[in-house]
Coordinates of C-alpha atoms in Angstrom, one line a residue:
M22 CA -210.7 120.2 -172.0
S23 CA -208.0 122.7 -173.0
Y24 CA -208.6 125.1 -176.0
L25 CA -206.0 123.1 -178.0
C26 CA -207.8 119.9 -177.5
V27 CA -211.0 121.5 -178.7
I28 CA -209.3 122.5 -181.9
R29 CA -208.0 119.0 -182.5
A30 CA -211.4 117.4 -181.9
S31 CA -213.0 117.7 -185.3
A32 CA -212.1 118.5 -188.9
M33 CA -212.8 122.0 -190.3
Q34 CA -216.4 122.6 -191.6
L35 CA -215.9 124.6 -194.7
K36 CA -219.4 125.9 -195.3
G37 CA -219.7 129.5 -194.2
K38 CA -215.9 130.0 -193.8
L39 CA -214.0 133.1 -195.1
A40 CA -211.1 132.5 -197.5
V41 CA -208.4 134.5 -199.3
I42 CA -206.9 132.9 -202.5
T43 CA -204.0 134.4 -204.2
G44 CA -203.3 134.0 -208.0
A45 CA -207.1 133.3 -208.4
G46 CA -207.4 134.5 -212.0
S47 CA -206.5 131.3 -213.8
G48 CA -205.2 127.7 -213.5
I49 CA -205.3 126.0 -210.1
G50 CA -206.1 129.3 -208.3
R51 CA -209.3 129.8 -210.4
Q52 CA -210.4 126.3 -209.8
L53 CA -209.7 126.6 -206.1
A54 CA -212.0 129.5 -206.0
V55 CA -214.8 127.8 -207.9
E56 CA -214.5 124.7 -205.7
A57 CA -214.5 126.8 -202.5
A58 CA -217.8 128.6 -203.7
R59 CA -219.2 125.1 -204.4
R60 CA -218.4 124.1 -200.9
G61 CA -220.1 127.2 -199.4
L62 CA -217.0 129.4 -198.6
T63 CA -217.0 133.1 -199.1
V64 CA -213.8 134.1 -200.9
A65 CA -211.6 137.1 -201.6
L66 CA -209.8 136.7 -204.9
I67 CA -206.4 138.2 -205.2
G68 CA -204.3 138.7 -208.5
R69 CA -202.8 141.4 -210.6
R70 CA -205.3 141.3 -213.5
A71 CA -208.9 142.6 -212.6
D72 CA -210.5 141.2 -215.7
A73 CA -209.2 137.7 -215.0
L74 CA -210.5 137.8 -211.4
H75 CA -213.9 138.9 -212.6
G76 CA -213.9 136.0 -214.9
T77 CA -213.3 133.8 -212.0
L78 CA -216.1 135.5 -210.1
E79 CA -218.6 134.8 -213.0
M80 CA -217.7 131.0 -212.7
M81 CA -218.3 131.0 -209.0
G82 CA -222.0 132.1 -209.1
H83 CA -223.7 134.8 -207.1
Q84 CA -224.8 132.9 -204.0
R85 CA -222.2 134.6 -201.7
N86 CA -220.5 137.9 -201.4
H87 CA -217.3 137.0 -203.1
V88 CA -215.0 139.9 -203.8
A89 CA -212.1 140.5 -206.4
L90 CA -209.2 142.5 -205.1
P91 CA -206.6 143.2 -207.8
G92 CA -203.0 143.5 -206.6
D93 CA -199.5 142.2 -206.6
I94 CA -198.8 140.3 -203.4
T95 CA -195.1 140.7 -203.8
D96 CA -195.7 144.4 -202.9
P97 CA -195.7 145.1 -199.1
E98 CA -198.3 147.9 -199.6
I99 CA -200.7 145.5 -201.2
R100 CA -200.3 143.0 -198.4
I101 CA -201.0 145.5 -195.8
A102 CA -204.0 146.8 -197.7
L103 CA -205.4 143.3 -198.0
K104 CA -205.0 142.8 -194.3
N105 CA -206.8 146.1 -193.6
Y106 CA -209.6 145.2 -196.0
I107 CA -210.2 141.7 -194.4
A108 CA -209.9 143.2 -190.9
H109 CA -212.5 145.8 -191.7
W110 CA -215.1 143.9 -193.6
W111 CA -214.7 140.4 -192.2
G112 CA -212.9 140.8 -188.9
R113 CA -211.4 137.3 -189.1
L114 CA -209.9 134.9 -191.6
D115 CA -210.5 131.2 -191.8
V116 CA -208.4 130.0 -194.7
L117 CA -205.5 131.6 -196.5
V118 CA -204.5 129.9 -199.8
N119 CA -201.1 131.0 -201.0
N120 CA -201.4 129.8 -204.7
A121 CA -199.7 132.6 -206.7
G122 CA -196.3 131.6 -207.9
V123 CA -193.7 131.8 -210.7
L124 CA -192.4 128.9 -212.8
A125 CA -189.0 129.0 -214.6
V126 CA -187.9 126.3 -217.0
G127 CA -184.4 126.1 -218.4
P128 CA -180.7 125.6 -217.5
L129 CA -179.4 127.5 -214.4
A130 CA -176.4 128.7 -216.5
S131 CA -178.7 131.1 -218.4
T132 CA -180.9 132.1 -215.5
S133 CA -180.3 135.7 -214.5
D134 CA -180.0 137.1 -211.0
A135 CA -183.3 139.1 -211.6
E136 CA -185.1 135.8 -212.4
L137 CA -183.7 134.1 -209.4
E138 CA -184.8 137.0 -207.2
R139 CA -188.2 137.0 -208.9
L140 CA -188.7 133.3 -208.2
M141 CA -187.8 133.5 -204.4
K142 CA -189.7 136.8 -204.0
T143 CA -192.9 135.3 -205.5
N144 CA -192.7 131.7 -204.3
V145 CA -191.3 132.1 -200.9
I146 CA -191.0 135.5 -199.5
A147 CA -194.5 136.8 -200.5
P148 CA -196.3 133.8 -199.0
A149 CA -194.2 134.0 -195.8
A150 CA -194.9 137.8 -195.5
L151 CA -198.6 137.4 -196.3
I152 CA -199.0 134.7 -193.6
R153 CA -197.2 137.1 -191.2
E154 CA -199.6 140.0 -192.1
L155 CA -202.7 137.9 -191.9
L156 CA -201.8 135.9 -188.8
P157 CA -203.8 138.1 -186.3
L158 CA -206.9 137.5 -188.4
L159 CA -206.2 133.8 -188.7
H160 CA -205.9 133.8 -184.8
R161 CA -209.4 135.3 -184.7
G162 CA -210.7 132.6 -187.0
A163 CA -209.1 129.7 -185.2
P164 CA -209.3 126.8 -185.8
S165 CA -208.1 128.2 -189.1
R166 CA -205.7 127.0 -191.8
V167 CA -203.1 128.2 -194.3
V168 CA -202.8 126.3 -197.6
N169 CA -199.5 126.6 -199.3
I170 CA -199.5 125.5 -203.0
G171 CA -196.2 123.9 -203.7
S172 CA -195.2 121.3 -206.2
M173 CA -193.8 117.7 -206.6
F174 CA -190.6 119.6 -207.5
G175 CA -190.4 120.6 -203.9
D176 CA -189.7 117.1 -203.1
I177 CA -187.9 115.8 -206.1
A178 CA -185.5 118.2 -207.6
Y179 CA -185.7 118.0 -211.4
P180 CA -182.9 119.2 -213.7
L181 CA -184.0 122.2 -215.8
F182 CA -186.3 123.2 -212.9
G183 CA -183.5 123.9 -210.4
A184 CA -184.4 127.3 -209.3
Y185 CA -188.1 126.6 -209.3
S186 CA -187.4 123.4 -207.3
A187 CA -185.4 125.4 -204.8
S188 CA -188.2 127.9 -204.3
K189 CA -190.7 125.1 -203.7
F190 CA -188.3 123.3 -201.4
G191 CA -188.3 126.5 -199.5
L192 CA -192.1 126.8 -199.4
R193 CA -192.4 123.2 -198.1
G194 CA -189.8 123.9 -195.4
L195 CA -191.7 127.0 -194.4
S196 CA -194.9 125.0 -194.2
I197 CA -193.3 122.4 -191.9
A198 CA -191.8 125.0 -189.6
L199 CA -195.0 127.1 -189.4
R200 CA -197.2 124.0 -188.7
R201 CA -195.1 123.3 -185.6
E202 CA -195.0 127.1 -184.7
F203 CA -198.7 127.7 -185.0
K204 CA -200.1 124.5 -183.7
E205 CA -200.8 125.7 -180.2
F206 CA -202.7 128.6 -181.6
G207 CA -205.1 126.6 -183.7
V208 CA -203.7 127.6 -187.1
G209 CA -203.0 124.6 -189.2
I210 CA -200.9 124.4 -192.3
T211 CA -201.6 122.2 -195.4
Y212 CA -198.9 121.9 -198.0
A213 CA -200.2 120.8 -201.5
A214 CA -197.8 119.3 -203.9
P215 CA -199.5 118.9 -207.3
R216 CA -197.7 117.5 -210.2
A217 CA -197.7 118.9 -213.7
T218 CA -201.1 120.5 -214.4
K219 CA -202.8 121.7 -217.5
T220 CA -202.6 125.5 -216.9
D221 CA -201.1 128.4 -218.8
A222 CA -197.6 127.2 -217.8
F223 CA -198.1 123.8 -219.5
S224 CA -197.2 124.8 -223.0
N225 CA -193.8 126.1 -221.8
F226 CA -192.6 122.7 -220.8
A227 CA -195.0 120.5 -222.8
R228 CA -192.1 119.1 -224.9
L229 CA -190.5 117.8 -221.6
I230 CA -193.6 115.9 -220.4
D231 CA -192.8 112.6 -222.3
P232 CA -189.1 112.4 -221.9
L233 CA -189.2 113.3 -218.3
R234 CA -192.3 111.0 -217.8
M235 CA -194.5 113.5 -216.1
R236 CA -198.2 112.9 -215.5
V237 CA -200.5 115.9 -216.2
D238 CA -203.6 116.6 -214.1
D239 CA -206.7 118.7 -214.7
P240 CA -206.7 121.8 -212.4
A241 CA -210.3 121.2 -211.3
K242 CA -209.3 117.8 -210.0
V243 CA -206.3 119.3 -208.2
A244 CA -208.5 121.9 -206.5
R245 CA -211.0 119.3 -205.4
D246 CA -208.2 117.2 -203.9
I247 CA -206.7 120.2 -202.0
W248 CA -210.1 121.3 -200.5
A249 CA -210.8 117.7 -199.5
A250 CA -207.4 117.7 -197.7
V251 CA -208.2 121.0 -196.0
A252 CA -211.7 119.6 -194.9
R253 CA -209.9 116.8 -193.1
D254 CA -207.2 119.1 -191.7
A255 CA -204.5 117.3 -193.5
D256 CA -200.9 118.4 -193.1
S257 CA -200.1 117.7 -196.8
V258 CA -201.8 116.5 -200.0
Y259 CA -199.9 114.8 -202.9
A260 CA -201.3 113.5 -206.2
K261 CA -202.3 109.9 -206.2
G262 CA -200.1 107.6 -208.2
P263 CA -196.3 106.6 -208.4
E264 CA -195.2 110.1 -207.4
R265 CA -196.0 109.4 -203.8
L266 CA -193.6 106.4 -204.0
F267 CA -191.0 108.5 -205.8
V268 CA -191.1 111.0 -202.9
L269 CA -190.3 108.2 -200.5
V270 CA -187.6 106.8 -202.7
Q271 CA -186.1 110.3 -203.0
R272 CA -185.8 110.5 -199.2
L273 CA -184.5 107.0 -198.6
F274 CA -182.5 106.1 -201.8
P275 CA -181.8 109.3 -203.6
Q276 CA -179.2 107.7 -205.9
L277 CA -182.0 105.7 -207.5
V278 CA -183.7 108.9 -208.5
D279 CA -180.4 110.3 -209.7
R280 CA -179.8 107.5 -212.1
S281 CA -183.4 107.6 -213.4
L282 CA -183.2 111.4 -214.1
E283 CA -179.7 111.1 -215.7
A284 CA -181.3 108.6 -218.2
Q285 CA -184.1 110.9 -218.9
M286 CA -181.8 114.0 -219.4
A287 CA -180.0 111.9 -222.1
D288 CA -183.2 111.7 -224.2
T289 CA -182.8 113.4 -227.5
R290 CA -186.0 115.4 -227.0
V291 CA -184.6 116.9 -223.9
R292 CA -181.5 117.8 -225.9
A293 CA -183.6 119.4 -228.5
F294 CA -185.5 121.4 -225.9
L295 CA -182.2 122.7 -224.7
M296 CA -181.0 123.8 -228.1
S297 CA -184.3 125.5 -228.7
Q298 CA -183.9 127.7 -225.7
N299 CA -180.6 129.2 -227.0
G300 CA -179.4 129.4 -223.5
S301 CA -182.4 131.3 -222.2
P302 CA -184.9 129.7 -219.8
T303 CA -188.6 129.8 -220.6
T304 CA -190.4 131.6 -217.9
L305 CA -194.1 132.0 -217.1
E306 CA -195.9 133.2 -214.0
V307 CA -198.5 130.9 -212.6
G308 CA -201.3 132.9 -211.2
L309 CA -199.3 136.1 -211.0
R310 CA -197.8 137.7 -214.2
S311 CA -195.9 140.9 -214.7
S312 CA -198.1 141.8 -217.7
G313 CA -201.7 140.5 -218.3
S314 CA -201.4 138.6 -215.1
T315 CA -204.1 136.9 -213.0

C-alpha cells in the first residue's frame, strides 16, 4: 500500500496532536482553543494581545503544555519566529488553524485604500504566507491539516460586505487550490464557513441582522462543529440550516439571490444604517486588532 493510501485510510485522531491557532484571544479563535484542549490537543495560541491569550489559556485548563505566543501574523518576522519556535520545541505540526481576520462593514465608496489593503493582508496574504512557512512542519506531521476559517460571505457576496466578501472568496479559493496541491503530501485542507457569530464583531452590524435575515450562532458551537469536521477530515464545514441551500442556489441560480438581496437592501432599517455611517465603514478586527487586539 502506498503512503498516500495509508493517509486516506482513516480520519485524524485529534488526541495528542499539536496545533497552532491564530486569533486565539477571543471569539471563535478562543473557543477553538478551548475545544481543542477538551479534545486532547496541545495548542500554541497566536494573537497580538498577551493578556487576551492568557485569558484563553486559563479557560483551557492545565492538563497540557499549551503556550501563548503574542504576535502579529501579518508581520513576516513574526511568522518566521513562529516557525522557528515550533520547529525547535515541537519538531512538527499536526494542525494549523488560520482564524485571525478582519471584518469591514459599509459601502465600498467610503472604504479607503488602506482598509482594502488591510483586509487582504490579514484575511488572505497572512494565512497563505503562514501556511508556506509552516509547510515543512506540516509535512513532518503528515497526515496533517490546515483549517482556514472563512465565512458564508465567501460564498454569498452581501452588499455592504463587499471588500470582506472578496477577501473570504480569496481564502476559499486558496483553500481549494492548496487542497489539490498538498493532497499527495498528506496535508489536508478544511475550509470552514460560519455564518454570523456572537463575537466582538457582532455589535458592529447588529442592526443589519434582521433586515438582512442573518442567523447568529454561538462561537462555542461553531468551534465544536469545526473540530468535528477536522476529526473526520472534511474538506469543508458549513453551518446547518438554509444557508447550505443558499450556497447551492448562489452557484446555480445567482439571479434569485440577487433579487432577494435587492429587496433586503430596500429595507428602511438598512437605509438607516447607511445614514448612520456618514459614508464611513464600520471596521472591527476579528481575533487580530491594531490596538487591544487578541
